[in-house]
mmCIF file of C-alpha atoms and ligand atoms in Angstrom:
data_model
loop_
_atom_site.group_PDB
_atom_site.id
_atom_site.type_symbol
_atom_site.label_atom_id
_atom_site.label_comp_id
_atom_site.label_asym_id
_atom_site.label_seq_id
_atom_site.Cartn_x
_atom_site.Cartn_y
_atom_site.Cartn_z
ATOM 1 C CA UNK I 1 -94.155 -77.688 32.376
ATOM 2 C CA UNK I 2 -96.736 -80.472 31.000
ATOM 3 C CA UNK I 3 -95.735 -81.666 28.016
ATOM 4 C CA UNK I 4 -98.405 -81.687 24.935
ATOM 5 C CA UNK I 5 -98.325 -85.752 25.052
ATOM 6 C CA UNK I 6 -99.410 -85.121 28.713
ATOM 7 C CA UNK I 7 -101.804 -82.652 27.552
ATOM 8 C CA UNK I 8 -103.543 -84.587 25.156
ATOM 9 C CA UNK I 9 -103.822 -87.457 27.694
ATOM 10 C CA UNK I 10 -105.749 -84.687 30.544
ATOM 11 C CA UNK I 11 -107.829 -82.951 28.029
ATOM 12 C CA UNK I 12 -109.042 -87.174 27.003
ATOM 13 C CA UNK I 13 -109.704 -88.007 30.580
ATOM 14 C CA UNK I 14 -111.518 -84.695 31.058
ATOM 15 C CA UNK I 15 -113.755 -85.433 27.948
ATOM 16 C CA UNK I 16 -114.101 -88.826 29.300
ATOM 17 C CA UNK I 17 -115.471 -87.861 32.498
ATOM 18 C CA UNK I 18 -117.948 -84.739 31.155
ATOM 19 C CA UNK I 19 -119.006 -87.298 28.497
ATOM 20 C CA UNK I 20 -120.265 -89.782 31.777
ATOM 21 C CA UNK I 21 -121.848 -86.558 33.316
ATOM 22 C CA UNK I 22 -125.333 -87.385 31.672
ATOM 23 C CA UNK I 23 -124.912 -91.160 32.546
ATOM 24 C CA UNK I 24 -124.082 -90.630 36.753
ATOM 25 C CA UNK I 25 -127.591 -87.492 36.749
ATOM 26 C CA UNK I 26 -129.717 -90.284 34.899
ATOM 27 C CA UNK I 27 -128.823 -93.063 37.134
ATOM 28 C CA UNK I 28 -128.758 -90.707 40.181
ATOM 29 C CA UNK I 29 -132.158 -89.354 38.750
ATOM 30 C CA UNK I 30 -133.410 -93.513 38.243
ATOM 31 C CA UNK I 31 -132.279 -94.173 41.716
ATOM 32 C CA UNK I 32 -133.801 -91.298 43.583
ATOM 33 C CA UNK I 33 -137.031 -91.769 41.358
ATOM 34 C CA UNK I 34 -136.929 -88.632 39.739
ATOM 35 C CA UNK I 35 -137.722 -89.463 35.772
ATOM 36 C CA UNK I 36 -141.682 -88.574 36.330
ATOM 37 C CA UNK I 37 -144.673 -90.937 36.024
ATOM 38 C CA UNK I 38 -142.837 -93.100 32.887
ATOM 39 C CA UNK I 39 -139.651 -93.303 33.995
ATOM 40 C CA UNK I 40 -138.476 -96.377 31.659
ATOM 41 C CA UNK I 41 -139.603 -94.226 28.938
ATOM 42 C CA UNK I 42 -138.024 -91.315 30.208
ATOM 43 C CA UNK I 43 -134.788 -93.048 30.877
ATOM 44 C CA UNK I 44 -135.006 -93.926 27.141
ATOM 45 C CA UNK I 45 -135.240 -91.015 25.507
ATOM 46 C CA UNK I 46 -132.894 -89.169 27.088
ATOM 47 C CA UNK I 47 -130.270 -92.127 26.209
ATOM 48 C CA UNK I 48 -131.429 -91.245 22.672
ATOM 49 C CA UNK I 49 -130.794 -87.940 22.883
ATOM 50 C CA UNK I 50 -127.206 -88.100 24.198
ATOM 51 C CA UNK I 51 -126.303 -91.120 21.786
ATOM 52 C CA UNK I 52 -127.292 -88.762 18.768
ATOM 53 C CA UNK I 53 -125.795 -85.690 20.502
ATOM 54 C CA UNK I 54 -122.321 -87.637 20.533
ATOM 55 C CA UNK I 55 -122.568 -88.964 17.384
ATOM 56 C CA UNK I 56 -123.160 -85.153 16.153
ATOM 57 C CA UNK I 57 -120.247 -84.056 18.009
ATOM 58 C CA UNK I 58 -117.882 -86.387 16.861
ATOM 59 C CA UNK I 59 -118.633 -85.342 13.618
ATOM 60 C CA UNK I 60 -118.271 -81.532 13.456
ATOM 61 C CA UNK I 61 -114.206 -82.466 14.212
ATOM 62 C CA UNK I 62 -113.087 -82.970 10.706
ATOM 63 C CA UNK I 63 -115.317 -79.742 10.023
ATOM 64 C CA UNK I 64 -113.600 -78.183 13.122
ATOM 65 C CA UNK I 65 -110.031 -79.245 11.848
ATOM 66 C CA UNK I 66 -111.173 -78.449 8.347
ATOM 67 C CA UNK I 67 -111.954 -74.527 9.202
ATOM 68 C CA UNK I 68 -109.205 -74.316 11.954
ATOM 69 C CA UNK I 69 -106.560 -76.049 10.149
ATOM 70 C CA UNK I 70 -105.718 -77.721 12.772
ATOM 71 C CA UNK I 71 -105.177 -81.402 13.490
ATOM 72 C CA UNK I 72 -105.905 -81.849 17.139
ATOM 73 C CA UNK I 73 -109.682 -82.029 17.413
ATOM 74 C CA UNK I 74 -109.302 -85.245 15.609
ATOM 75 C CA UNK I 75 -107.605 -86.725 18.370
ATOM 76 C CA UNK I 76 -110.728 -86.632 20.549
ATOM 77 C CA UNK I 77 -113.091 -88.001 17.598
ATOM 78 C CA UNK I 78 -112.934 -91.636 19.035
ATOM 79 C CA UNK I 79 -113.878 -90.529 22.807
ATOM 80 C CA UNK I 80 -117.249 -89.047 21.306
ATOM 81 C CA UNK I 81 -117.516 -91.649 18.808
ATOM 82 C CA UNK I 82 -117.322 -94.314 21.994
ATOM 83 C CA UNK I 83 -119.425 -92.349 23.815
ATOM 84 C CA UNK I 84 -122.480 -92.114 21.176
ATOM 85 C CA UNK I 85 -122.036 -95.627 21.284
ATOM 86 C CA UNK I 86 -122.020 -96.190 24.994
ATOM 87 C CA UNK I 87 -125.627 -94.154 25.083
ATOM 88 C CA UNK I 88 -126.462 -95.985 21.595
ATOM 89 C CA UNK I 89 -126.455 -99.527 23.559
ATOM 90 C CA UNK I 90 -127.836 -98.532 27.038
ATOM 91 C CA UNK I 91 -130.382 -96.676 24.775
ATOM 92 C CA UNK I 92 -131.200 -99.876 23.036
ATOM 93 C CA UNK I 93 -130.491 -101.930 26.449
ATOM 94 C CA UNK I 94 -133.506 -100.392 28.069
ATOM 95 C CA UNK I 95 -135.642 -100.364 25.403
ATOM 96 C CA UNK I 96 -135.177 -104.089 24.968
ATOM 97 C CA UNK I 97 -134.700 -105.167 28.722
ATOM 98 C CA UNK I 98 -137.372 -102.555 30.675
ATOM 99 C CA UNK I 99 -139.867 -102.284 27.690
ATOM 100 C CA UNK I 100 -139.958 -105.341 25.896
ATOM 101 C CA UNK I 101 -139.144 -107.726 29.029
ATOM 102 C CA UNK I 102 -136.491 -109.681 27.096
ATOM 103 C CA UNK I 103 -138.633 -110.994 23.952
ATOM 104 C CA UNK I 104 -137.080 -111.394 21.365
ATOM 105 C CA UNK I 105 -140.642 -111.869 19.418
ATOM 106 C CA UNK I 106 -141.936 -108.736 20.879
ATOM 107 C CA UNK I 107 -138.557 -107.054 19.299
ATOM 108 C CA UNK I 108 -139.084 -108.746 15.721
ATOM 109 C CA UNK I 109 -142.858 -107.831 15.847
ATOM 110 C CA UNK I 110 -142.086 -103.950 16.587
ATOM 111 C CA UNK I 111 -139.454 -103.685 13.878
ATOM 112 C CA UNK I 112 -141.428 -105.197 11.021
ATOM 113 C CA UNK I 113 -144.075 -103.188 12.332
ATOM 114 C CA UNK I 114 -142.576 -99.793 12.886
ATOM 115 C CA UNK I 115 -140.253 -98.287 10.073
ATOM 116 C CA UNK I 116 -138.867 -95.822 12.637
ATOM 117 C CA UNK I 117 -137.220 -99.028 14.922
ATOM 118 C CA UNK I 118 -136.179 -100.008 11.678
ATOM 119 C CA UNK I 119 -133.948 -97.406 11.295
ATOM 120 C CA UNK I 120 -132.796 -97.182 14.887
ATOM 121 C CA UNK I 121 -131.937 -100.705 14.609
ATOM 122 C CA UNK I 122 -130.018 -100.039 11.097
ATOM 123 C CA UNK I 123 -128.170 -97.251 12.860
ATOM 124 C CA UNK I 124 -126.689 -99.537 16.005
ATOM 125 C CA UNK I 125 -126.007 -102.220 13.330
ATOM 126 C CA UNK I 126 -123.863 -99.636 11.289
ATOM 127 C CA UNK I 127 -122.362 -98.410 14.783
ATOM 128 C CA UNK I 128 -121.312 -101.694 16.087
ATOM 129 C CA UNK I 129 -118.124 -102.355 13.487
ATOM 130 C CA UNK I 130 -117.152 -98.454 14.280
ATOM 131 C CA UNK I 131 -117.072 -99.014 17.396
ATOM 132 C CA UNK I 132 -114.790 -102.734 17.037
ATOM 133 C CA UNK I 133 -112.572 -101.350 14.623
ATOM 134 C CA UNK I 134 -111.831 -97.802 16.471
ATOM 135 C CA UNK I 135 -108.286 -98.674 17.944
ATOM 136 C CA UNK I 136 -105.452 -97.654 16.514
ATOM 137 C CA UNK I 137 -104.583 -100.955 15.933
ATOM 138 C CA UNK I 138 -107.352 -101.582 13.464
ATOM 139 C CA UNK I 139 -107.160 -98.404 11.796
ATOM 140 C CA UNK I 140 -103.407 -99.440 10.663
ATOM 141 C CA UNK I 141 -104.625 -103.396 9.770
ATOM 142 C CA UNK I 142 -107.498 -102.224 7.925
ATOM 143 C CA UNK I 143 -105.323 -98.989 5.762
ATOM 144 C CA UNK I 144 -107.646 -97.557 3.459
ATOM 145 C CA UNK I 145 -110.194 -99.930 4.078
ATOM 146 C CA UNK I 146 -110.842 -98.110 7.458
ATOM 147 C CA UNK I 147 -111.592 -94.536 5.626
ATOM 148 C CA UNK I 148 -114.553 -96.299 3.810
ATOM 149 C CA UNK I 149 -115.645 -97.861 6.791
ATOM 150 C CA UNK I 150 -115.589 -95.012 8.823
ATOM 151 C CA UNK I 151 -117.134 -92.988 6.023
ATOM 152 C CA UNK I 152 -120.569 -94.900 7.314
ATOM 153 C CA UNK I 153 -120.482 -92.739 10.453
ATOM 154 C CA UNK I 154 -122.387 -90.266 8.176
ATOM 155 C CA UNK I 155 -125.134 -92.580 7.235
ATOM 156 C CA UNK I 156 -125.580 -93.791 10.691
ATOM 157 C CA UNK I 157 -126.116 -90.400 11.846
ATOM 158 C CA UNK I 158 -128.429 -89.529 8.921
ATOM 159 C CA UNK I 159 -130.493 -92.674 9.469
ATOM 160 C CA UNK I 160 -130.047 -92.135 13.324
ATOM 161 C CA UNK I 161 -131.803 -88.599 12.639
ATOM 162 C CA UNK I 162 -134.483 -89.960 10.730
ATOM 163 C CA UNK I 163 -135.315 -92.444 13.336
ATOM 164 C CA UNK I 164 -135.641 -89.863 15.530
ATOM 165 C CA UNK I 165 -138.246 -87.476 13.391
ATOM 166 C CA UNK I 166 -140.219 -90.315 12.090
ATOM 167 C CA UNK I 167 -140.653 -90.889 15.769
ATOM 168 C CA UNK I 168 -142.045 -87.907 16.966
ATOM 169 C CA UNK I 169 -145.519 -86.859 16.333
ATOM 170 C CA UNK I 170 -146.094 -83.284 16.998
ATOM 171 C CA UNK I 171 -143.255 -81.132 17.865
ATOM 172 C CA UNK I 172 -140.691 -81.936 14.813
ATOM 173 C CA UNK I 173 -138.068 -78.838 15.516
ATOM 174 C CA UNK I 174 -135.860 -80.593 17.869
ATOM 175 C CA UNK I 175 -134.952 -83.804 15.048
ATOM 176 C CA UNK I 176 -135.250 -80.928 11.829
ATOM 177 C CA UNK I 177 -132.301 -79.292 13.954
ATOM 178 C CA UNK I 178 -130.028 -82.165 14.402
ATOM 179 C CA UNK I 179 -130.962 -83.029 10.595
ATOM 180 C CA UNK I 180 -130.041 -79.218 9.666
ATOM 181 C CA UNK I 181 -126.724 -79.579 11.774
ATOM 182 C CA UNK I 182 -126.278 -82.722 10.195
ATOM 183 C CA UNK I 183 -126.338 -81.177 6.622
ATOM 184 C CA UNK I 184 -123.627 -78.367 7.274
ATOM 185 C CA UNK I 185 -121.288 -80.520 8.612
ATOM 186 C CA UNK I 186 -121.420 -82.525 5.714
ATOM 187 C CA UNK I 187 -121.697 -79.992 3.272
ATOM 188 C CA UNK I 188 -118.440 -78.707 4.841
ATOM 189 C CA UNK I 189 -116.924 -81.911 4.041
ATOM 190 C CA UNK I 190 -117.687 -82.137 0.558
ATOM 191 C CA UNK I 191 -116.976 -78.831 -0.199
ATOM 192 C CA UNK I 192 -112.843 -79.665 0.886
ATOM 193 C CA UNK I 193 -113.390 -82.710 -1.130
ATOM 194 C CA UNK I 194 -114.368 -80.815 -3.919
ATOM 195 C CA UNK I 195 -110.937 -78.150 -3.861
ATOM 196 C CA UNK I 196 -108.984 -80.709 -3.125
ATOM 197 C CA UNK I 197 -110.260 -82.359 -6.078
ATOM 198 C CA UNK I 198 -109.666 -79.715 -7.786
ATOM 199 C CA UNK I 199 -106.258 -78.359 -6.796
ATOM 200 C CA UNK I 200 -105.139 -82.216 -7.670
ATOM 201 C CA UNK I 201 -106.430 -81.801 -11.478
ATOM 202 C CA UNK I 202 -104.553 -78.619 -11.962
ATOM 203 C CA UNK I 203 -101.564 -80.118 -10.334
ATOM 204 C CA UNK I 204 -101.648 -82.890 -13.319
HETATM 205 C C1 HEM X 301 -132.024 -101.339 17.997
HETATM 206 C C2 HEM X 301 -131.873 -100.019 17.921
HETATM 207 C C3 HEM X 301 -132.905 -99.007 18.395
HETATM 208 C C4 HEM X 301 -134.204 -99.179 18.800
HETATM 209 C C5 HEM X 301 -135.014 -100.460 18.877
HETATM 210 C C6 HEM X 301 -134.720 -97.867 19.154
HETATM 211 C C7 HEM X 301 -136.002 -97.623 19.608
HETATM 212 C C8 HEM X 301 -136.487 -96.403 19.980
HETATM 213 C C9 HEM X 301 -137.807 -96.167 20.496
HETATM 214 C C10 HEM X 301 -138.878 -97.250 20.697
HETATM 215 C C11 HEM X 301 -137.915 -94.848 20.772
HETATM 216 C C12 HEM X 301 -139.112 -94.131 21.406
HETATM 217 C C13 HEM X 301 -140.255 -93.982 20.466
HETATM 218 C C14 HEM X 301 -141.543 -93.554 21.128
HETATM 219 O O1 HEM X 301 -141.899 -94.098 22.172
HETATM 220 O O2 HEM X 301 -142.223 -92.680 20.564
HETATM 221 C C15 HEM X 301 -136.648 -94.235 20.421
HETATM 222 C C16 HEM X 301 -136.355 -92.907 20.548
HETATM 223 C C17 HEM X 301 -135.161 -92.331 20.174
HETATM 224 N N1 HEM X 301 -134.039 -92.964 19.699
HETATM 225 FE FE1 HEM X 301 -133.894 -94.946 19.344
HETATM 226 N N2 HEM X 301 -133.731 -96.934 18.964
HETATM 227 C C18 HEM X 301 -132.613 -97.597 18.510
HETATM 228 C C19 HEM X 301 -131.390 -97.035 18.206
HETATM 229 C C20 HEM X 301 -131.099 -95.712 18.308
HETATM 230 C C21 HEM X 301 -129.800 -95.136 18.030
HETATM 231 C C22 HEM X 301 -128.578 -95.944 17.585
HETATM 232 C C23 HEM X 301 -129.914 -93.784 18.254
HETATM 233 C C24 HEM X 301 -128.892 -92.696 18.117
HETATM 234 C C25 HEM X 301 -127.667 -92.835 17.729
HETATM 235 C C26 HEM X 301 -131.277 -93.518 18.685
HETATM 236 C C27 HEM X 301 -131.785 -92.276 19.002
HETATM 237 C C28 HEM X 301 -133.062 -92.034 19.465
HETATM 238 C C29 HEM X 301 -133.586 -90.720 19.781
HETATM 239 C C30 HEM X 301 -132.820 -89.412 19.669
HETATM 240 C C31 HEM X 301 -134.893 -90.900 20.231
HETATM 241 C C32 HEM X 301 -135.871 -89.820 20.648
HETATM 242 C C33 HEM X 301 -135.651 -89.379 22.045
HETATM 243 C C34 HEM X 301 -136.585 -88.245 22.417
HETATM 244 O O3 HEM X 301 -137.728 -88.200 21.967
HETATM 245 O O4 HEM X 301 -136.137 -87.371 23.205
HETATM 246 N N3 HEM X 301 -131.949 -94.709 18.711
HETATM 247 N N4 HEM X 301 -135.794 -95.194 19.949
#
């Protein structure tokens, strides 16, 4: 019989390994030139997509546990929290090392210019100390600091879904749906903040 420490420990390494899935196609895809006519581009976007995608999906847990009652789908929160970040940086790898060669002026020049690199930039800033402070470790140093901390997942995916619809030009569905998804999970949230809010003032 496997125990539910065991479990736990499978059902991690098999989120592990489908959360890779959409690094090994692209690189299989990069190496067998199969990203089109603008493949550094292509190569980019997708990264984009999946960092987002992650970021999304760690964050409809608490909702998850919140409706289910249950407390394991937290237990998988930092895997997709990693893995948002993985993408986030090989996102913002390419962009710097493929498309801007290495300068560091070119980089400056597009973010003043551009609002939407702004906020892309503002997102893997906020991302960064999430990702340092993830371990369990931290989480006990840093007590209730970490809850605030963490709290700025929610901004970094709000600002990480405006960078993406300030970005596109013609087709706007595909960012207004991550937005939309976006807004239910936190409205979820802040709804059980609210009860419990109020279940503690009739308690006193
Ligand atoms: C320094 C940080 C970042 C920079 C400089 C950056 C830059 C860019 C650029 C230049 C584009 C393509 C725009 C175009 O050619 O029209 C793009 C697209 C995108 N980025 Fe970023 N980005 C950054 C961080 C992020 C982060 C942290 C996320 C998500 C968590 C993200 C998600 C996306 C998405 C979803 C797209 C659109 C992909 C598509 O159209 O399919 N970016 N980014």
């Amino acid at each position: 019989m496997i125990s539910a420490r065991n479990k736990t420990r499978l059902l991690k390494a098999l989120l592990i390994f489908l959360g890779l899935v959409p690094f090994w196609l692209l690189l299989y895809a990069m190496l067998t030139d199969q990203l089109g006519a603008n493949a550094i581009q292509t190569l980019h976007f997708r990264l984009g997509d999946w960092a987002l995608r992650f970021l999304l999906l760690g964050l409809a847990l608490t909702p998850i546990k919140i409706i289910t009652q249950q407390a394991w789908p937290l237990r998988y929160r930092r895997i997709l929290g990693l893995l948002a970040f993985f993408y986030a940086s090989l996102h913002v790898l390419v962009y710097v090392a493929l498309d801007l060669s290495w300068s560091w002026t070119a980089f400056i020049d597009e973010v003043s210019k551009s609002p939407y690199i702004l906020l892309g930039l503002l997102t893997y800033v906020l991302l960064v100390p999430l990702a340092i402070t993830s371990t369990k470790a931290m989480q006990k140093r840093l007590a209730r600091r970490w809850l605030v901390l963490h709290s700025l997942v929610y901004v970094a995916a709000l600002t990480a879904c405006l960078h993406y619809l300030w970005l596109v030009k013609l087709d706007i569905s595909q960012p207004l749906l991550y937005l939309g998804l976006l807004g239910i999970l936190l409205a979820v949230r802040v709804d059980r903040f609210n009860r419990n809010r109020s279940v503690g003032r009739l308690k006193h």
